[in-house]
């Protein structure tokens, strides 16, 4: 292609020069940026050193409010807003500091600016300002205003500025997804009951909308933050025609209930916390909902209802055709008030689904010694292999084997020994051997173990006994091991 | 004779055209990615001002995650890695270490340090794996589970980890890596906030070499001493900050680094887990997930975010670098061949029509074109088919353009995360970005070419890269 060569040479030369200039330009920007950034942060650091103690003093009460406020008002520089934000919101305030911080932000005029910015009233920066610092650029370019607006919403949420909730609710309708997400979070932080319906509306949009902007998780996370009293607002949603909406509403109430229950061990859903009508909805409608997800999520709430029908309903759910409904029902029964139903719960130990069996085992374990007794009883009597495996699994995970061995040594047999023997017959001996092996100084434990299980045909035990018989320094233990070895053939070698 | 000479000349001309097209397509797409990423990462960095990490940490809705660490002969660092991972800032976290039949004391170290005992637990293999030998737990430390299994390779170990994991999401992590304390929270943010099912979320992997590590945490970030490692720092910046970000913006993510990524467990199980037939199981899984989603008409999303940081050791010697790059190239070729029906297939959207063809032409075949170009073009000059001046200018252009892309990555780092605070480090980064194309690029190209040759030879050998153990 000789006709192209000259042109091609020229084009490539031009491209080379451009690329070279591009290199120089980018290197220049890197250094300029480093220089400016250094300068900017030196100024911020100086301000922080000068005024940081004032803010700390104000929040802790060691500096008179009027005096501290006056000092902060004196800050005068091009980045005043940024510096004040850094000083006031640099670290998350403690609950006790929040009222002072709110007042401080209001008196410094920050709240007003944030509110204005949230509503899109942003003072335009000059071109010079835009080129000199990134904050200026954000204020200059309209396309980037959402960053400032979202940050303002975040700040209002951080100080839990109650009066701003209507503005934040308005922001939920903004087309920018960032602003919507931050507004949802800020509303969750403020927890004003007036904003709850707006968030519920967003939940509807997120679930049934064609192209939702907010994720269901984001809204759910916000709604569960509200006090349980607000849950009354969800009552119509609980009966919504769309099963997914019913599911999320039920799940949100469940989260609210479980959060409050966690903080209060004697928690129950009395009429002060949940009105009768809603309680009735859970007991009679949601527990029989056509959507299994709804039934599953209703179970934990029902478990806290001080109603006689609660237990009956939960046991009905324990027989549900959907495995995850049975799982949630089994998990919900792990409350002290259901201690007396331990034997009935043990039926779930033979459930067809392993996850339900596992949950039932764990539920019984939360009942303490009484639950453990039921488990042991079941373990010794049942012939259901899956159930046996599940219980053996839990005994190990929960670290019960050392206790069983210790009791076995103390009592010289009994049910504990029977249980351990059962475990050994199932081949679940690794943990036992680890306990005996680790307890080298405990001659009693080793002797008892050898007496009780030394002749067990399990290959692991046999191996261990052989090892002890060959090299144990304690001669009495060694003799017992040698005796145990006589005439025993491990299961693997038969 | 004349006929064959004509064929040769035509062949040479075609090859020269191939080189030119490779140069312009490759650099054109890279430039597009750089421009997109420069804007996107800068804006993303600003968005971090209102990221709401506290809300994620405190919310009961935040999904639990299991970190799966596959380990094979990692006795030097496994305890430090596990300790550091257990301190990760995440509300509901489990850690599963899978000892893939190590022949050293990896398992013993874990048992001794965490006082683990062997247990005979139930194993439900949703994905088939090699035989599991045992489970090790400490009832007082229920968030840690160690699985010991027969050696089956990294994908097999990861699959075993998935089988025992009980959380909806799992995070894969290399055993020689260090996570920043809040990295998992940051990595889960796109998963939580996205209205679409996010099945994979990747974070940035940075070079640990040269950094100061104390108690399983990076306490001081600095550039490594050796040039080989310094080149890799620039390479990682370019690859992650604008390569991955750019592809993510375009919706054509093909690679989520398995060194640090979160996946949706059920989806991965449905897609068949990590496959054994390629040596880059992470890339293969991502392509497989695209395949699975299109086949099952599922709307899924994959995300890449540049602020969750995982520090990892890069190869410190030429031998190790060669092993690593050969494997990457071999895995790339294997994955592309395995999923070749996705190429130019409308069903797979941007991934099938742009991302995969680009990776095939520029990343996979490009290694051959570029490598052979270093021999063929001088031959063409000798034969008088290409003017020497044009060739020289073309070489200079490719060097200057390569430098531009690498310096762009350093600029992006400086505009956003600025992890290398020392001015001396910045100067070094710029210098190495500028000279990366003289020597280092050719070296890596040679290893990549070797990778292609191994692929053509049908190799499936996994070359293990051993590290010097900085994390410890």
PDB file of N, CA and C in Angstrom, chain A residues 343-418:
ATOM      1  N   UNK A 343     -41.599 -31.845  74.436  1.00  0.00           N
ATOM      2  CA  UNK A 343     -41.847 -33.187  73.885  1.00  0.00           C
ATOM      3  C   UNK A 343     -42.553 -33.099  72.531  1.00  0.00           C
ATOM      4  N   UNK A 344     -43.459 -32.132  72.444  1.00  0.00           N
ATOM      5  CA  UNK A 344     -44.204 -31.979  71.190  1.00  0.00           C
ATOM      6  C   UNK A 344     -43.283 -31.445  70.083  1.00  0.00           C
ATOM      7  N   UNK A 345     -42.400 -30.560  70.490  1.00  0.00           N
ATOM      8  CA  UNK A 345     -41.455 -29.997  69.491  1.00  0.00           C
ATOM      9  C   UNK A 345     -40.534 -31.101  68.957  1.00  0.00           C
ATOM     10  N   UNK A 346     -40.257 -32.071  69.832  1.00  0.00           N
ATOM     11  CA  UNK A 346     -39.313 -33.131  69.430  1.00  0.00           C
ATOM     12  C   UNK A 346     -39.816 -33.929  68.220  1.00  0.00           C
ATOM     13  N   UNK A 347     -41.103 -33.796  67.920  1.00  0.00           N
ATOM     14  CA  UNK A 347     -41.622 -34.478  66.720  1.00  0.00           C
ATOM     15  C   UNK A 347     -40.948 -33.936  65.462  1.00  0.00           C
ATOM     16  N   UNK A 348     -40.598 -32.660  65.527  1.00  0.00           N
ATOM     17  CA  UNK A 348     -39.946 -32.038  64.353  1.00  0.00           C
ATOM     18  C   UNK A 348     -38.540 -32.597  64.131  1.00  0.00           C
ATOM     19  N   UNK A 349     -38.040 -33.363  65.107  1.00  0.00           N
ATOM     20  CA  UNK A 349     -36.696 -33.947  64.954  1.00  0.00           C
ATOM     21  C   UNK A 349     -36.666 -35.004  63.852  1.00  0.00           C
ATOM     22  N   UNK A 350     -37.840 -35.496  63.510  1.00  0.00           N
ATOM     23  CA  UNK A 350     -37.887 -36.498  62.435  1.00  0.00           C
ATOM     24  C   UNK A 350     -38.470 -35.911  61.153  1.00  0.00           C
ATOM     25  N   UNK A 351     -38.416 -34.596  61.055  1.00  0.00           N
ATOM     26  CA  UNK A 351     -38.955 -33.911  59.867  1.00  0.00           C
ATOM     27  C   UNK A 351     -38.214 -34.387  58.608  1.00  0.00           C
ATOM     28  N   UNK A 352     -38.908 -34.290  57.480  1.00  0.00           N
ATOM     29  CA  UNK A 352     -38.290 -34.750  56.228  1.00  0.00           C
ATOM     30  C   UNK A 352     -37.155 -33.831  55.775  1.00  0.00           C
ATOM     31  N   UNK A 353     -37.180 -32.583  56.196  1.00  0.00           N
ATOM     32  CA  UNK A 353     -36.148 -31.647  55.746  1.00  0.00           C
ATOM     33  C   UNK A 353     -35.099 -31.437  56.839  1.00  0.00           C
ATOM     34  N   UNK A 354     -33.830 -31.510  56.453  1.00  0.00           N
ATOM     35  CA  UNK A 354     -32.762 -31.417  57.443  1.00  0.00           C
ATOM     36  C   UNK A 354     -32.709 -30.066  58.139  1.00  0.00           C
ATOM     37  N   UNK A 355     -33.121 -29.030  57.406  1.00  0.00           N
ATOM     38  CA  UNK A 355     -33.061 -27.702  58.008  1.00  0.00           C
ATOM     39  C   UNK A 355     -34.062 -27.580  59.154  1.00  0.00           C
ATOM     40  N   UNK A 356     -35.215 -28.250  59.009  1.00  0.00           N
ATOM     41  CA  UNK A 356     -36.217 -28.223  60.087  1.00  0.00           C
ATOM     42  C   UNK A 356     -35.692 -29.049  61.271  1.00  0.00           C
ATOM     43  N   UNK A 357     -35.095 -30.205  60.945  1.00  0.00           N
ATOM     44  CA  UNK A 357     -34.540 -31.046  62.018  1.00  0.00           C
ATOM     45  C   UNK A 357     -33.480 -30.262  62.797  1.00  0.00           C
ATOM     46  N   UNK A 358     -32.626 -29.600  62.046  1.00  0.00           N
ATOM     47  CA  UNK A 358     -31.552 -28.830  62.685  1.00  0.00           C
ATOM     48  C   UNK A 358     -32.130 -27.733  63.586  1.00  0.00           C
ATOM     49  N   UNK A 359     -33.144 -27.039  63.087  1.00  0.00           N
ATOM     50  CA  UNK A 359     -33.751 -25.961  63.880  1.00  0.00           C
ATOM     51  C   UNK A 359     -34.422 -26.534  65.127  1.00  0.00           C
ATOM     52  N   UNK A 360     -35.077 -27.659  64.966  1.00  0.00           N
ATOM     53  CA  UNK A 360     -35.743 -28.264  66.126  1.00  0.00           C
ATOM     54  C   UNK A 360     -34.722 -28.626  67.200  1.00  0.00           C
ATOM     55  N   UNK A 361     -33.590 -29.169  66.764  1.00  0.00           N
ATOM     56  CA  UNK A 361     -32.532 -29.511  67.731  1.00  0.00           C
ATOM     57  C   UNK A 361     -32.080 -28.249  68.460  1.00  0.00           C
ATOM     58  N   UNK A 362     -31.880 -27.199  67.706  1.00  0.00           N
ATOM     59  CA  UNK A 362     -31.400 -25.952  68.314  1.00  0.00           C
ATOM     60  C   UNK A 362     -32.444 -25.352  69.251  1.00  0.00           C
ATOM     61  N   UNK A 363     -33.696 -25.448  68.856  1.00  0.00           N
ATOM     62  CA  UNK A 363     -34.772 -24.927  69.712  1.00  0.00           C
ATOM     63  C   UNK A 363     -34.766 -25.678  71.047  1.00  0.00           C
ATOM     64  N   UNK A 364     -34.668 -26.983  70.958  1.00  0.00           N
ATOM     65  CA  UNK A 364     -34.671 -27.777  72.195  1.00  0.00           C
ATOM     66  C   UNK A 364     -33.446 -27.446  73.048  1.00  0.00           C
ATOM     67  N   UNK A 365     -32.339 -27.175  72.398  1.00  0.00           N
ATOM     68  CA  UNK A 365     -31.126 -26.841  73.153  1.00  0.00           C
ATOM     69  C   UNK A 365     -31.292 -25.545  73.949  1.00  0.00           C
ATOM     70  N   UNK A 366     -32.089 -24.604  73.376  1.00  0.00           N
ATOM     71  CA  UNK A 366     -32.274 -23.337  74.099  1.00  0.00           C
ATOM     72  C   UNK A 366     -33.091 -23.536  75.383  1.00  0.00           C
ATOM     73  N   UNK A 367     -33.735 -24.682  75.505  1.00  0.00           N
ATOM     74  CA  UNK A 367     -34.524 -24.959  76.707  1.00  0.00           C
ATOM     75  C   UNK A 367     -33.661 -25.422  77.883  1.00  0.00           C
ATOM     76  N   UNK A 368     -32.351 -25.458  77.698  1.00  0.00           N
ATOM     77  CA  UNK A 368     -31.449 -25.849  78.783  1.00  0.00           C
ATOM     78  C   UNK A 368     -31.526 -27.330  79.088  1.00  0.00           C
ATOM     79  N   UNK A 369     -31.301 -27.717  80.366  1.00  0.00           N
ATOM     80  CA  UNK A 369     -31.259 -29.144  80.717  1.00  0.00           C
ATOM     81  C   UNK A 369     -32.537 -29.901  80.323  1.00  0.00           C
ATOM     82  N   UNK A 370     -33.693 -29.224  80.448  1.00  0.00           N
ATOM     83  CA  UNK A 370     -34.951 -29.901  80.109  1.00  0.00           C
ATOM     84  C   UNK A 370     -34.974 -30.275  78.631  1.00  0.00           C
ATOM     85  N   UNK A 371     -34.554 -29.334  77.804  1.00  0.00           N
ATOM     86  CA  UNK A 371     -34.522 -29.580  76.362  1.00  0.00           C
ATOM     87  C   UNK A 371     -33.502 -30.638  76.006  1.00  0.00           C
ATOM     88  N   UNK A 372     -32.368 -30.582  76.718  1.00  0.00           N
ATOM     89  CA  UNK A 372     -31.305 -31.555  76.473  1.00  0.00           C
ATOM     90  C   UNK A 372     -31.776 -32.968  76.813  1.00  0.00           C
ATOM     91  N   UNK A 373     -32.565 -33.051  77.876  1.00  0.00           N
ATOM     92  CA  UNK A 373     -33.121 -34.357  78.268  1.00  0.00           C
ATOM     93  C   UNK A 373     -33.997 -34.919  77.158  1.00  0.00           C
ATOM     94  N   UNK A 374     -34.830 -34.044  76.603  1.00  0.00           N
ATOM     95  CA  UNK A 374     -35.722 -34.486  75.521  1.00  0.00           C
ATOM     96  C   UNK A 374     -34.884 -34.958  74.334  1.00  0.00           C
ATOM     97  N   UNK A 375     -33.854 -34.196  74.054  1.00  0.00           N
ATOM     98  CA  UNK A 375     -32.976 -34.553  72.937  1.00  0.00           C
ATOM     99  C   UNK A 375     -32.300 -35.901  73.175  1.00  0.00           C
ATOM    100  N   UNK A 376     -31.777 -36.065  74.390  1.00  0.00           N
ATOM    101  CA  UNK A 376     -31.088 -37.309  74.727  1.00  0.00           C
ATOM    102  C   UNK A 376     -32.035 -38.496  74.607  1.00  0.00           C
ATOM    103  N   UNK A 377     -33.218 -38.303  75.179  1.00  0.00           N
ATOM    104  CA  UNK A 377     -34.243 -39.342  75.139  1.00  0.00           C
ATOM    105  C   UNK A 377     -34.527 -39.763  73.691  1.00  0.00           C
ATOM    106  N   UNK A 378     -34.712 -38.746  72.898  1.00  0.00           N
ATOM    107  CA  UNK A 378     -35.040 -38.998  71.499  1.00  0.00           C
ATOM    108  C   UNK A 378     -33.867 -39.705  70.802  1.00  0.00           C
ATOM    109  N   UNK A 379     -32.687 -39.213  71.126  1.00  0.00           N
ATOM    110  CA  UNK A 379     -31.475 -39.748  70.502  1.00  0.00           C
ATOM    111  C   UNK A 379     -31.303 -41.239  70.825  1.00  0.00           C
ATOM    112  N   UNK A 380     -31.641 -41.589  72.069  1.00  0.00           N
ATOM    113  CA  UNK A 380     -31.436 -42.984  72.483  1.00  0.00           C
ATOM    114  C   UNK A 380     -32.533 -43.912  71.965  1.00  0.00           C
ATOM    115  N   UNK A 381     -33.705 -43.351  71.746  1.00  0.00           N
ATOM    116  CA  UNK A 381     -34.823 -44.221  71.376  1.00  0.00           C
ATOM    117  C   UNK A 381     -35.118 -44.287  69.880  1.00  0.00           C
ATOM    118  N   UNK A 382     -34.833 -43.196  69.202  1.00  0.00           N
ATOM    119  CA  UNK A 382     -35.261 -43.155  67.805  1.00  0.00           C
ATOM    120  C   UNK A 382     -34.421 -44.087  66.913  1.00  0.00           C
ATOM    121  N   UNK A 383     -35.057 -44.497  65.845  1.00  0.00           N
ATOM    122  CA  UNK A 383     -34.317 -45.301  64.864  1.00  0.00           C
ATOM    123  C   UNK A 383     -34.137 -44.519  63.572  1.00  0.00           C
ATOM    124  N   UNK A 384     -34.639 -43.282  63.609  1.00  0.00           N
ATOM    125  CA  UNK A 384     -34.554 -42.438  62.422  1.00  0.00           C
ATOM    126  C   UNK A 384     -33.097 -41.964  62.253  1.00  0.00           C
ATOM    127  N   UNK A 385     -32.458 -42.432  61.200  1.00  0.00           N
ATOM    128  CA  UNK A 385     -31.036 -42.176  61.005  1.00  0.00           C
ATOM    129  C   UNK A 385     -30.728 -40.677  60.843  1.00  0.00           C
ATOM    130  N   UNK A 386     -31.626 -39.997  60.099  1.00  0.00           N
ATOM    131  CA  UNK A 386     -31.403 -38.567  59.837  1.00  0.00           C
ATOM    132  C   UNK A 386     -31.486 -37.755  61.122  1.00  0.00           C
ATOM    133  N   UNK A 387     -32.476 -38.150  61.912  1.00  0.00           N
ATOM    134  CA  UNK A 387     -32.667 -37.463  63.181  1.00  0.00           C
ATOM    135  C   UNK A 387     -31.435 -37.669  64.078  1.00  0.00           C
ATOM    136  N   UNK A 388     -30.935 -38.900  64.086  1.00  0.00           N
ATOM    137  CA  UNK A 388     -29.749 -39.229  64.897  1.00  0.00           C
ATOM    138  C   UNK A 388     -28.544 -38.392  64.457  1.00  0.00           C
ATOM    139  N   UNK A 389     -28.358 -38.329  63.156  1.00  0.00           N
ATOM    140  CA  UNK A 389     -27.226 -37.567  62.605  1.00  0.00           C
ATOM    141  C   UNK A 389     -27.309 -36.102  63.014  1.00  0.00           C
ATOM    142  N   UNK A 390     -28.523 -35.585  62.924  1.00  0.00           N
ATOM    143  CA  UNK A 390     -28.712 -34.171  63.229  1.00  0.00           C
ATOM    144  C   UNK A 390     -28.399 -33.866  64.687  1.00  0.00           C
ATOM    145  N   UNK A 391     -28.877 -34.728  65.555  1.00  0.00           N
ATOM    146  CA  UNK A 391     -28.637 -34.490  66.985  1.00  0.00           C
ATOM    147  C   UNK A 391     -27.146 -34.648  67.290  1.00  0.00           C
ATOM    148  N   UNK A 392     -26.542 -35.664  66.689  1.00  0.00           N
ATOM    149  CA  UNK A 392     -25.102 -35.874  66.911  1.00  0.00           C
ATOM    150  C   UNK A 392     -24.320 -34.647  66.442  1.00  0.00           C
ATOM    151  N   UNK A 393     -24.732 -34.086  65.332  1.00  0.00           N
ATOM    152  CA  UNK A 393     -24.092 -32.889  64.788  1.00  0.00           C
ATOM    153  C   UNK A 393     -24.170 -31.741  65.800  1.00  0.00           C
ATOM    154  N   UNK A 394     -25.350 -31.553  66.345  1.00  0.00           N
ATOM    155  CA  UNK A 394     -25.546 -30.443  67.269  1.00  0.00           C
ATOM    156  C   UNK A 394     -24.780 -30.661  68.578  1.00  0.00           C
ATOM    157  N   UNK A 395     -24.756 -31.906  69.053  1.00  0.00           N
ATOM    158  CA  UNK A 395     -23.988 -32.208  70.272  1.00  0.00           C
ATOM    159  C   UNK A 395     -22.533 -31.793  70.097  1.00  0.00           C
ATOM    160  N   UNK A 396     -22.031 -32.022  68.898  1.00  0.00           N
ATOM    161  CA  UNK A 396     -20.634 -31.674  68.649  1.00  0.00           C
ATOM    162  C   UNK A 396     -20.453 -30.168  68.481  1.00  0.00           C
ATOM    163  N   UNK A 397     -21.273 -29.574  67.605  1.00  0.00           N
ATOM    164  CA  UNK A 397     -21.129 -28.139  67.352  1.00  0.00           C
ATOM    165  C   UNK A 397     -21.263 -27.326  68.636  1.00  0.00           C
ATOM    166  N   UNK A 398     -22.180 -27.748  69.489  1.00  0.00           N
ATOM    167  CA  UNK A 398     -22.419 -26.990  70.723  1.00  0.00           C
ATOM    168  C   UNK A 398     -21.362 -27.290  71.784  1.00  0.00           C
ATOM    169  N   UNK A 399     -20.467 -28.202  71.501  1.00  0.00           N
ATOM    170  CA  UNK A 399     -19.381 -28.502  72.440  1.00  0.00           C
ATOM    171  C   UNK A 399     -19.860 -29.261  73.656  1.00  0.00           C
ATOM    172  N   UNK A 400     -20.864 -30.130  73.504  1.00  0.00           N
ATOM    173  CA  UNK A 400     -21.406 -30.853  74.658  1.00  0.00           C
ATOM    174  C   UNK A 400     -20.609 -32.109  75.005  1.00  0.00           C
ATOM    175  N   UNK A 401     -19.812 -32.589  74.064  1.00  0.00           N
ATOM    176  CA  UNK A 401     -19.109 -33.861  74.274  1.00  0.00           C
ATOM    177  C   UNK A 401     -18.186 -33.825  75.502  1.00  0.00           C
ATOM    178  N   UNK A 402     -17.378 -32.769  75.711  1.00  0.00           N
ATOM    179  CA  UNK A 402     -16.532 -32.773  76.915  1.00  0.00           C
ATOM    180  C   UNK A 402     -17.348 -32.868  78.199  1.00  0.00           C
ATOM    181  N   UNK A 403     -18.484 -32.168  78.255  1.00  0.00           N
ATOM    182  CA  UNK A 403     -19.335 -32.229  79.450  1.00  0.00           C
ATOM    183  C   UNK A 403     -19.868 -33.645  79.660  1.00  0.00           C
ATOM    184  N   UNK A 404     -20.282 -34.250  78.550  1.00  0.00           N
ATOM    185  CA  UNK A 404     -20.815 -35.620  78.642  1.00  0.00           C
ATOM    186  C   UNK A 404     -19.748 -36.564  79.179  1.00  0.00           C
ATOM    187  N   UNK A 405     -18.541 -36.408  78.652  1.00  0.00           N
ATOM    188  CA  UNK A 405     -17.441 -37.280  79.107  1.00  0.00           C
ATOM    189  C   UNK A 405     -17.130 -37.039  80.575  1.00  0.00           C
ATOM    190  N   UNK A 406     -17.111 -35.752  80.961  1.00  0.00           N
ATOM    191  CA  UNK A 406     -16.805 -35.426  82.356  1.00  0.00           C
ATOM    192  C   UNK A 406     -17.856 -36.031  83.286  1.00  0.00           C
ATOM    193  N   UNK A 407     -19.113 -35.896  82.891  1.00  0.00           N
ATOM    194  CA  UNK A 407     -20.195 -36.443  83.736  1.00  0.00           C
ATOM    195  C   UNK A 407     -20.123 -37.964  83.786  1.00  0.00           C
ATOM    196  N   UNK A 408     -19.751 -38.507  82.648  1.00  0.00           N
ATOM    197  CA  UNK A 408     -19.636 -39.955  82.548  1.00  0.00           C
ATOM    198  C   UNK A 408     -18.570 -40.458  83.528  1.00  0.00           C
ATOM    199  N   UNK A 409     -17.454 -39.712  83.640  1.00  0.00           N
ATOM    200  CA  UNK A 409     -16.381 -40.090  84.567  1.00  0.00           C
ATOM    201  C   UNK A 409     -16.873 -39.972  86.000  1.00  0.00           C
ATOM    202  N   UNK A 410     -17.590 -38.852  86.251  1.00  0.00           N
ATOM    203  CA  UNK A 410     -18.082 -38.599  87.610  1.00  0.00           C
ATOM    204  C   UNK A 410     -19.099 -39.657  88.056  1.00  0.00           C
ATOM    205  N   UNK A 411     -20.055 -39.893  87.175  1.00  0.00           N
ATOM    206  CA  UNK A 411     -21.165 -40.777  87.557  1.00  0.00           C
ATOM    207  C   UNK A 411     -20.882 -42.248  87.262  1.00  0.00           C
ATOM    208  N   UNK A 412     -19.837 -42.486  86.543  1.00  0.00           N
ATOM    209  CA  UNK A 412     -19.474 -43.866  86.234  1.00  0.00           C
ATOM    210  C   UNK A 412     -20.470 -44.571  85.324  1.00  0.00           C
ATOM    211  N   UNK A 413     -21.047 -43.866  84.417  1.00  0.00           N
ATOM    212  CA  UNK A 413     -21.939 -44.513  83.438  1.00  0.00           C
ATOM    213  C   UNK A 413     -23.247 -43.785  83.303  1.00  0.00           C
ATOM    214  N   UNK A 414     -24.336 -44.514  83.341  1.00  0.00           N
ATOM    215  CA  UNK A 414     -25.655 -43.900  83.248  1.00  0.00           C
ATOM    216  C   UNK A 414     -25.997 -43.495  81.823  1.00  0.00           C
ATOM    217  N   UNK A 415     -26.935 -42.528  81.763  1.00  0.00           N
ATOM    218  CA  UNK A 415     -27.437 -42.129  80.460  1.00  0.00           C
ATOM    219  C   UNK A 415     -26.372 -41.450  79.596  1.00  0.00           C
ATOM    220  N   UNK A 416     -25.462 -40.716  80.268  1.00  0.00           N
ATOM    221  CA  UNK A 416     -24.404 -40.033  79.516  1.00  0.00           C
ATOM    222  C   UNK A 416     -23.534 -41.040  78.780  1.00  0.00           C
ATOM    223  N   UNK A 417     -23.211 -42.128  79.522  1.00  0.00           N
ATOM    224  CA  UNK A 417     -22.368 -43.158  78.899  1.00  0.00           C
ATOM    225  C   UNK A 417     -23.111 -43.815  77.747  1.00  0.00           C
ATOM    226  N   UNK A 418     -24.398 -43.993  77.972  1.00  0.00           N
ATOM    227  CA  UNK A 418     -25.222 -44.623  76.930  1.00  0.00           C
ATOM    228  C   UNK A 418     -25.233 -43.745  75.672  1.00  0.00           C
TER     229      UNK A 418
END
